[in-house]
Structures are given as structure tokens and as C-alpha cells.
XYZ file of C-alpha atoms in Angstrom:
417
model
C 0.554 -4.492 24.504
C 3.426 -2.229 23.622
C 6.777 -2.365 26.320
C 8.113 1.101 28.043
C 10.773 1.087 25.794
C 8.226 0.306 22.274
C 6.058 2.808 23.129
C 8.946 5.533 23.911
C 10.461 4.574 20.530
C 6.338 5.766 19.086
C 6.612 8.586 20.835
C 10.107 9.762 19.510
C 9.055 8.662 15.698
C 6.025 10.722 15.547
C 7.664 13.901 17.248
C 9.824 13.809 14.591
C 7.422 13.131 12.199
C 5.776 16.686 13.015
C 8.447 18.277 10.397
C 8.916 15.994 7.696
C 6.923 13.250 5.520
C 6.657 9.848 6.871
C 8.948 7.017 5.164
C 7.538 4.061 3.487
C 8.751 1.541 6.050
C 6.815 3.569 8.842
C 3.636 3.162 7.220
C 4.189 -0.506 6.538
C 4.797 -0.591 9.524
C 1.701 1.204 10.684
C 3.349 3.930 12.799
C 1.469 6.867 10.958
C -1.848 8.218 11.101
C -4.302 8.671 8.246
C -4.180 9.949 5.655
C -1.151 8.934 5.498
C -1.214 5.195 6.513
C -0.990 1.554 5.554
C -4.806 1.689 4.936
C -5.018 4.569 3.072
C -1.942 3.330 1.217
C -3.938 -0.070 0.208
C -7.001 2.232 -1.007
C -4.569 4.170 -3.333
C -2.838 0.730 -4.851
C -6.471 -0.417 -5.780
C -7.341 2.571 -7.346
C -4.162 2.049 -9.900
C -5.157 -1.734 -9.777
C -2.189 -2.539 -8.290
C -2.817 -3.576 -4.973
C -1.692 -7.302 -5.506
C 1.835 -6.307 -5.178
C 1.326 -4.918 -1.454
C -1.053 -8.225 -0.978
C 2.180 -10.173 -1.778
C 4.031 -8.410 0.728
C 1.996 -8.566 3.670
C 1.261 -12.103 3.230
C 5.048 -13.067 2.968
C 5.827 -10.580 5.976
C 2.660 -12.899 7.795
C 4.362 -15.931 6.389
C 7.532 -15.136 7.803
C 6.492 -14.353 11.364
C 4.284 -17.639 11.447
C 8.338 -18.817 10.688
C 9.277 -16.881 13.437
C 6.845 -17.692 15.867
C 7.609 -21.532 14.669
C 11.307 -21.544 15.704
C 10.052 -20.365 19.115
C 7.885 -22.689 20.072
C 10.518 -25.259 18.867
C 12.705 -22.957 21.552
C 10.557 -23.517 24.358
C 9.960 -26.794 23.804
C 13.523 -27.689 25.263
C 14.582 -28.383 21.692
C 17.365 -26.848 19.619
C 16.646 -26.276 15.626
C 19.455 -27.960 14.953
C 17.715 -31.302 16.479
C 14.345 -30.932 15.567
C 14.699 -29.767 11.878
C 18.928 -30.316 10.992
C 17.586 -30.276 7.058
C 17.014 -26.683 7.707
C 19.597 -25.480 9.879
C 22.105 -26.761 7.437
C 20.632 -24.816 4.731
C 20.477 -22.088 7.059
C 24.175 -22.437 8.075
C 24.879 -22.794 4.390
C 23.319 -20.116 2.505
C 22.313 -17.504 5.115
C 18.921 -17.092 6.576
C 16.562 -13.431 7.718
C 16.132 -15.920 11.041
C 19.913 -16.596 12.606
C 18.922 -14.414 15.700
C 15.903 -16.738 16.463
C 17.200 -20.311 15.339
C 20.583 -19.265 17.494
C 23.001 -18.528 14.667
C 25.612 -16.155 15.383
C 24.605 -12.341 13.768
C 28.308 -11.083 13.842
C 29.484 -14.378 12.063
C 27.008 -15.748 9.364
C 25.635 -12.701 7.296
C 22.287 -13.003 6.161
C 20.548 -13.445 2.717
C 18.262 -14.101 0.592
C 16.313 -16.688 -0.674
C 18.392 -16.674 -4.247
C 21.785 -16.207 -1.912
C 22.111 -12.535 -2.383
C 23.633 -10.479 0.745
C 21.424 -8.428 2.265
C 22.572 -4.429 2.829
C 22.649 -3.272 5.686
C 19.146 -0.574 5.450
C 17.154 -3.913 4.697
C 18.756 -5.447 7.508
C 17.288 -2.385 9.405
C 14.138 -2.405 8.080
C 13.386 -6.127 8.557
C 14.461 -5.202 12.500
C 11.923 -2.740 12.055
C 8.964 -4.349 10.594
C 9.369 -7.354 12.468
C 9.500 -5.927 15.884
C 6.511 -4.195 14.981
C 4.174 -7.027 13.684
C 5.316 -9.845 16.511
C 3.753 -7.435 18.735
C 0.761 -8.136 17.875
C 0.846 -12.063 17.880
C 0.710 -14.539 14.856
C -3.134 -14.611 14.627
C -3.264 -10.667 13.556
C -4.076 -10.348 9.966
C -1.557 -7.871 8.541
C -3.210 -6.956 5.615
C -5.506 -3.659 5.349
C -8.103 -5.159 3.109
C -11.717 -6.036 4.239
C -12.700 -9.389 4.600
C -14.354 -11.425 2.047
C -15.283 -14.704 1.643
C -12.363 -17.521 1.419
C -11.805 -20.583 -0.690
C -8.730 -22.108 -1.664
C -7.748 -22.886 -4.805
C -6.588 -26.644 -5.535
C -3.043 -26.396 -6.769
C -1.717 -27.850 -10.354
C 1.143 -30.201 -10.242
C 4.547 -29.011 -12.347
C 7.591 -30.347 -12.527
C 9.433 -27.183 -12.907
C 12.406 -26.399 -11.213
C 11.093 -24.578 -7.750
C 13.900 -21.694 -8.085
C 14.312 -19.182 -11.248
C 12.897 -19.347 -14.441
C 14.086 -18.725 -17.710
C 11.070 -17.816 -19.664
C 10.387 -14.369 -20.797
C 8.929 -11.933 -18.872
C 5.561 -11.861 -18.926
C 4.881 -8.004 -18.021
C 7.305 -4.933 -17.966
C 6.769 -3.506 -14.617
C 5.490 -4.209 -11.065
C 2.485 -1.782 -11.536
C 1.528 -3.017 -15.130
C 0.279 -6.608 -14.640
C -1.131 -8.303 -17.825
C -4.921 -7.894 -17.542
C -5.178 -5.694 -15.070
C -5.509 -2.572 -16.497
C -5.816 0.241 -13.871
C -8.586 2.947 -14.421
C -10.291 5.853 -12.613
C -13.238 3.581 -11.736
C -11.350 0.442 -10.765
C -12.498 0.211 -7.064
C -13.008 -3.458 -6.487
C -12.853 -4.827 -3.255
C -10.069 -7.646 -2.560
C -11.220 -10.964 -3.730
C -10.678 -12.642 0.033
C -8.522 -11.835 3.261
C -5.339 -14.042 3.985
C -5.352 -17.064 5.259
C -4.722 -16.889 9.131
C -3.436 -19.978 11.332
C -5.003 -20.346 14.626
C -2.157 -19.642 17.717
C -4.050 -22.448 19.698
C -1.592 -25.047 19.499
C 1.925 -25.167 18.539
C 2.608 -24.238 14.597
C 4.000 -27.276 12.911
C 5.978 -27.423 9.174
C 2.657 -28.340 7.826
C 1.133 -25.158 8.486
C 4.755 -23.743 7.076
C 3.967 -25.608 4.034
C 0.241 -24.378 4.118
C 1.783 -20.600 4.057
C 4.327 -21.319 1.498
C 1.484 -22.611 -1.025
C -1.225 -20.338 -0.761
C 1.254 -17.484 -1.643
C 2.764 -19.136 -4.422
C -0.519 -20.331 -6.007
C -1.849 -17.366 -5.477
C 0.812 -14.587 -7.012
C 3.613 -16.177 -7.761
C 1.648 -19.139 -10.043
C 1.053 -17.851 -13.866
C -2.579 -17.589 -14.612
C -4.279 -20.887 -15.586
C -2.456 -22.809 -13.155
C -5.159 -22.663 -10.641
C -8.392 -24.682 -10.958
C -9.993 -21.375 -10.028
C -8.707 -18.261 -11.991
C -9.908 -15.624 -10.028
C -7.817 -16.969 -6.787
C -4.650 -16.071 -9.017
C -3.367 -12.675 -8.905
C -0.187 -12.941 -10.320
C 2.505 -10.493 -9.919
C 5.717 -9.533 -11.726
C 8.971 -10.649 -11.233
C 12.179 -10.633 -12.707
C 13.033 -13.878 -14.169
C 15.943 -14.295 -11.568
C 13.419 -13.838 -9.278
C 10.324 -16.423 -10.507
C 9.607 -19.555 -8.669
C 8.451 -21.950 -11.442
C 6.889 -24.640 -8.861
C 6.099 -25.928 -5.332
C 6.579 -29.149 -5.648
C 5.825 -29.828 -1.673
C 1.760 -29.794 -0.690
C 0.290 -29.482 2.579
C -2.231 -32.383 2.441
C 1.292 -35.014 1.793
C 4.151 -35.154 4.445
C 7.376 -34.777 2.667
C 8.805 -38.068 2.705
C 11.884 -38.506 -0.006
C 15.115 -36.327 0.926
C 14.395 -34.214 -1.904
C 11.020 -32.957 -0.346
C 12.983 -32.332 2.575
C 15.391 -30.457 1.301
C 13.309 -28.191 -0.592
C 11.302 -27.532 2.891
C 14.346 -26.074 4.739
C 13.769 -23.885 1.388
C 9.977 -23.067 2.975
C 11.011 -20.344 5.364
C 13.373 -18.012 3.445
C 11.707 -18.514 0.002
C 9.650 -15.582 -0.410
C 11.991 -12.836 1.274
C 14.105 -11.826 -2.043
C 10.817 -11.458 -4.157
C 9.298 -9.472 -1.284
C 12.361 -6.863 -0.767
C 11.857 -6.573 -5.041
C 7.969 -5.500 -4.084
C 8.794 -3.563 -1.080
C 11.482 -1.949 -3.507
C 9.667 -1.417 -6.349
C 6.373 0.429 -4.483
C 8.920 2.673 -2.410
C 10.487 3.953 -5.502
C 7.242 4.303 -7.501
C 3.817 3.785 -5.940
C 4.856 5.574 -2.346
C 5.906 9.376 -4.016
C 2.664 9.194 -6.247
C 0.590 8.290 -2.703
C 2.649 10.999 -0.593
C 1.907 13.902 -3.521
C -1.645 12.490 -3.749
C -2.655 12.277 0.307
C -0.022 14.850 1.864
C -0.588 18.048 -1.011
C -4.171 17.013 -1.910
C -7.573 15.310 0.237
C -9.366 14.429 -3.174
C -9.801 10.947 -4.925
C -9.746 10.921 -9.050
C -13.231 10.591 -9.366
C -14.142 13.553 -6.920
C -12.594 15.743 -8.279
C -13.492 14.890 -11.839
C -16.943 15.585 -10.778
C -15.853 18.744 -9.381
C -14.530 19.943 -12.730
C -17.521 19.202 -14.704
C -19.704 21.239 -12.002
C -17.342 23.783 -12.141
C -17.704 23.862 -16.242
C -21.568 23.336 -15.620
C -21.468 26.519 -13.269
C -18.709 28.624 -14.792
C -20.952 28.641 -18.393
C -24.478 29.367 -15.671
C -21.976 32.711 -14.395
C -20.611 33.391 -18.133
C -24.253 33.248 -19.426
C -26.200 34.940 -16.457
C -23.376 38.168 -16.838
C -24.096 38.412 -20.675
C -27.234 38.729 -20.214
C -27.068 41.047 -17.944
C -24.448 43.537 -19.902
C -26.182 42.799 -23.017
C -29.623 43.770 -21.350
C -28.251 46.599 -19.783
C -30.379 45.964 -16.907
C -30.689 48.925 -14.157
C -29.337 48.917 -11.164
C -25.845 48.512 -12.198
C -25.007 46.806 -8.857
C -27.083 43.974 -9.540
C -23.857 42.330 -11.371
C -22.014 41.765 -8.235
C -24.516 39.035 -7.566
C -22.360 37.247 -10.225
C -19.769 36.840 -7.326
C -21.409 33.940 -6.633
C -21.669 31.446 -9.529
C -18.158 32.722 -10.416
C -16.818 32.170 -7.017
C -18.313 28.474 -6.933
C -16.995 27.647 -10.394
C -13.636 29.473 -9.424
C -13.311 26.647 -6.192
C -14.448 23.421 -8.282
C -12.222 24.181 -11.028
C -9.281 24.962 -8.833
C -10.153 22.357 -6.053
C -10.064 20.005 -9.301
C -6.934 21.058 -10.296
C -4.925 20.834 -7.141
C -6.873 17.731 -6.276
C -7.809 19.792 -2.966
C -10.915 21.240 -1.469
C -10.140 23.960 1.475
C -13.192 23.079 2.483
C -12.312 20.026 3.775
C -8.947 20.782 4.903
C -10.095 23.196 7.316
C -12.700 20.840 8.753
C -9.856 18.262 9.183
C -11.111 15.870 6.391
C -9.597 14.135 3.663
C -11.496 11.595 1.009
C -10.933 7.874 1.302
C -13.504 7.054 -1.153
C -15.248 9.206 -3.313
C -17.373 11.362 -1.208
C -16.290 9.377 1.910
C -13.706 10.875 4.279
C -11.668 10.334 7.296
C -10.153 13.004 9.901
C -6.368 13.962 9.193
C -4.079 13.169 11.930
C -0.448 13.368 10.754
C 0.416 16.338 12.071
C 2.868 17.532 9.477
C 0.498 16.537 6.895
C -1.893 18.719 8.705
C 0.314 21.552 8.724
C 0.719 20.884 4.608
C -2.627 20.769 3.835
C -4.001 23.660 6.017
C -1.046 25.935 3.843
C -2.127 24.670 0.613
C -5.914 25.806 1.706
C -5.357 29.056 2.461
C -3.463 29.237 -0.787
C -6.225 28.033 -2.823
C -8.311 30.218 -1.024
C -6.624 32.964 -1.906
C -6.805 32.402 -5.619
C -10.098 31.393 -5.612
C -10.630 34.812 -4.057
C -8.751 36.665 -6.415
C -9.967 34.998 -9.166
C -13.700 35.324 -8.712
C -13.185 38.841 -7.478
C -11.615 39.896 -11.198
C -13.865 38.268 -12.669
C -17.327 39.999 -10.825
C -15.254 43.590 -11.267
C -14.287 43.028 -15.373
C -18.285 42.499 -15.815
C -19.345 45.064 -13.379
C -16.898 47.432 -15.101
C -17.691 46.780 -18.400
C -20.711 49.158 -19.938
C -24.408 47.753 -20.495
C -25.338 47.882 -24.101
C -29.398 46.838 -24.785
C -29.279 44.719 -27.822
């Protein structure tokens, strides 16, 4: 449960959310409201296909606080880090590590980085802070990822002798959100293949269990295709070459034993974090403005309002006919053609509703789609306030539209063919 101080901090984010667009570390760090949030953000990513790449992230930000809540136990067991794992601190003291403040190494002295040894700036030291304060408040055993749960199996992992850091070999796709054969389309809705792997808080997390972590997410999306006895566990997502693992040589069924092993386990906990600020970098600059133009200016999905475009069509040529026939039958009372507000009106709203991916409908009822046809109340407050203008706009030029339209053929003379 949430401290005084947490939840003032909540309060003081979302009042100052009321006048601007939340930021992509507050809804990974699930301080908005829909439509606007983590899962609506997840929903989006597998529409494009691309929801591997947020997958990755959680499941490294999981693996890191099982890291976390490690160390501590280690802590309250009356031990120091340096004694029960000095392969690790000396790495740590070393080359840096996102954990100094919880294995007791000095902030102001030792700077932190990466897994690759790059310094970290001083925004991602901010938003680790961030994220991480937020997700140990809910305990180890909390799933962090938005998906539904599936089924779970775990794929057996292929031996490889590669090197376990960087890879020379050329890229194998050109961007984050174009992963080789996964091509994203307006029907792709599959669900996840399986939910992550959670470690029960019962007893005290042990290095195995760090191990565990460490090679489920590499044989899962760091591992290139094939490498898995089972291919659909793979899900394989782009890197950089300075950035690709090549191996884990360490498994969790084997005790490292040689000093080699060893060494590459004080590797375990800071391995993922420079390939997961890449991912949380690469969907902030180009998956997070597509989802904040799609969610906060619109309350369709693709597929909705394709469909309402071809009713619109369907209705618009119904209007178009039923007024031709009418002027060209000259039929008596004129008035009858202001009846044709109606078809034209409904066309007018699919057709526009399709083109600004918004139905005022909705809006004013407080609804936006998750799903085709499926939709959610909208909380964010400034995204209410968004999509409530946008309405009335809409509104308005449906109105005008269907309006000239009904007075052109009301106006224009009957001639009996």
C-alpha cells in the first residue's frame, strides 16, 4: 500500500496532468488512466505487431527488481554483498552498476552504467528512480506486464559458444518496430503467446533464480530464431550490434562452478539494462506520439473505423440515389426531400468519424474503443477535455455538411423524366 508521501506525489502528478499529455515514463509507470495507459499502450503495440519490444522491457524492469529485492534479503540477512557475492561487487565497483544505492556503493562517488560500460545521463538516472519506486511497491511477485495470461512452457535453451557480450554480425532488421517476420497489419490482434515467468516471494531469492531470469529473457528475445527447440517461444527483437548478446553461456539447472561462470554471473544483474534503455528509447521516440495522436485526438481502433467508412459509402450512395429519384421524379410535396437529412446526415458522421478516427458519439458518453467494438470509460482528465472539443467539432461539420447537402437537393427543381 502506497506511503503519505507516494500517494501525495499521485496526487500532485495527475493535477498536473489535467493540462497537458501524460509522458511515456508515467504510463510505464502506470500513473495514468485509460485511455491513456500502460494497458491501452500494450493493445496499440499489438495492433502494429510490435508488442515484443515493450514485452522485453517489462520483463527486464521484473528482472531487475527480482535483483533488487535479491540484494535485500542478502541485507537483512546480516550479510554485506561484498561477503556473500565479492565476484559481483567487484564488477560492480569496477564498471558501475543501476544498484550502488542497494548493494551500499556510494551514489556521489561511483557513477552508474550500463551493462556495455556506457554512463548513464542524468534523465535516465531519473527515470529508473521513477520506475523503480513505483514497481517495488507492489512486491516482486506482481507481474508487470499488461498482457493476459496464457499458458506457459519453457523453451530448452541451445548451447553456443559465442562471446556473451556484442556481436559483430549484420543486423538482422532495420528498426525496432520492423522485426523480420512479423509483419504488422490492420487485423494482427493476436493475443501474447504466454505471461512472464514470476518467482514465488516465499523464500529468500537465490542467484539461481537470477540465472533463471537472465535466461528466459535472453532465449526468449534476445536469442535469433532457430535457437530455441520451440520457435514460437522466440520473439526476437532488434538490436544494434553493439548492443546483441550472442550467448548465455550460464544455465539455471548447473551451478556455476569454474571462475569464468562466475564471473560472467556478477554480469547477470546489469546485463539487460543498456538494451532495455535502447527499447524504452526507441518506443518513446516512435511508438508513444503515434499512441498519444491515436488515443488522446481519436476513441476509434483501425478496423472500426474502416467499417465505418464503408457504411458511410454504403449509405452516402442509399442518400445520393434516394434524392435522384426523387428530383428526377419530381415527386409532390416538395418537402418530402428534407427526409434526405437523414441518410445524408448518417453517411456525413461515418465518413467523418472515419476520417478523424473519432465518433462524438462515444466521446460524449465517456467511451473510447479498446478493441473493435469494445470500449472502456475515459478517465484522463485532459484527455477528456481533448476529446469532448474534438466532438463538438465534428459535430459541427457533420451538421453543416448534411445540412448543405439536404438544402442543394431541396433547392434544386424536380424534372419528371
Amino acid at each position: 500500500m502506497p506511503s503519505g508521501d507516494d500517494q501525495r506525489q499521485q496526487d500532485d502528478w495527475a493535477n498536473n496532468r489535467n493540462n497537458r499529455l501524460p509522458s511515456f515514463t508515467e504510463v510505464l509507470s502506470r500513473r495514468t488512466r485509460p485511455p491513456v495507459d500502460l494497458f491501452m499502450f500494450y493493445l496499440f503495440l499489438q495492433r502494429e505487431g510490435a508488442e515484443d519490444i515493450l514485452d522485453f522491457w517489462l520483463d527486464v524492469q521484473q528482472h531487475e527488481n527480482l535483483c533488487r529485492a535479491y540484494f535485500k534479503d542478502v541485507r537483512k540477512s546480516g550479510r554485506t554483498i561484498k561477503e556473500d557475492w565479492p565476484q559481483y561487487w567487484d564488477y560492480a565497483r569496477r564498471r558501475g552498476s543501476i544498484y550502488g544505492t542497494v548493494v551500499g556503493l556510494n551514489p556521489e562517488t561511483k557513477r552508474s552504467t550500463t551493462s556495455t560500460g556506457e554512463m548513464l545521463t542524468e534523465s535516465e538516472k531519473k527515470h529508473l528512480a521513477a520506475i523503480g519506486s513505483s514497481d517495488e511497491r507492489y512486491g516482486t511477485t506482481r507481474s508487470t506486464s499488461p498482457r493476459p495470461p496464457a499458458e506457459t512452457s519453457r523453451a530448452t535453451p541451445a548451447p553456443s559458444t559465442d562471446p556473451l557480450e556484442g556481436s559483430t554480425q549484420p543486423p538482422r532488421s532495420s528498426t525496432p518496430f520492423s522485426l523480420s517476420g512479423r509483419t504488422p497489419t490492420l487485423f494482427n490482434l493476436r493475443r501474447a503467446s504466454r505471461a512472464p515467468t514470476i518467482i514465488p516471494r516465499s523464500s529468500a531469492i537465490t542467484r539461481m533464480d537470477l540465472i533463471a531470469s537472465a535466461e528466459r529473457i535472453f532465449y526468449r528475445y534476445l536469442s535469433p530464431a532457430g535457437n530455441t527447440v520451440n520457435s514460437q517461444e522466440n520473439h526476437e527483437i532488434y538490436l544494434p550490434p553493439s548492443l546483441r548478446i550472442n550467448s548465455f553461456p550460464l544455465s539455471s539447472s548447473q551451478e556455476p562452478k569454474t571462475q569464468a561462470e562466475l564471473n560472467t554471473l556478477a554480469q547477470v544483474p546489469d546485463l539487460f539494462h543498456a538494451q532495455k534503455e535502447y527499447c524504452f528509447r526507441a518506443m518513446e521516440q516512435d511508438a508513444f506520439p503515434r499512441f498519444l495522436r491515436s488515443k488522446a485526438f481519436g476513441n476509434l481502433t483501425p478496423i472500426s473505423a474502416l467499417v465505418r467508412l464503408i457504411v458511410g459509402l454504403i449509405v452516402l450512395w442509399v442518400g445520393l440515389a434516394a434524392a435522384f429519384s426523387l428530383v428526377f421524379l419530381d415527386v409532390k410535396p416538395k418537402s418530402k426531400r428534407f427526409f434526405l437529412f437523414i441518410p445524408f446526415t448518417l453517411a456525413v458522421l461515418f465518413l467523418v468519424s472515419h476520417q478523424y478516427e473519432l465518433d462524438p458519439f462515444l466521446v460524449f458518453l465517456g467511451q473510447s474503443e479498446t478493441t473493435p467494438f469494445r470500449t472502456l470509460t475515459i478517465r484522463e482528465p485532459y484527455v477528456r477535455k481533448l476529446l469532448i472539443g474534438r466532438a463538438i467539432w465534428v459535430s459541427l461539420l457533420v451538421a453543416v455538411f448534411s445540412t448543405v447537402l439536404t438544402i442543394i437537393f431541396w433547392a434544386v427543381p424536380g424534372h419528371r423524366l
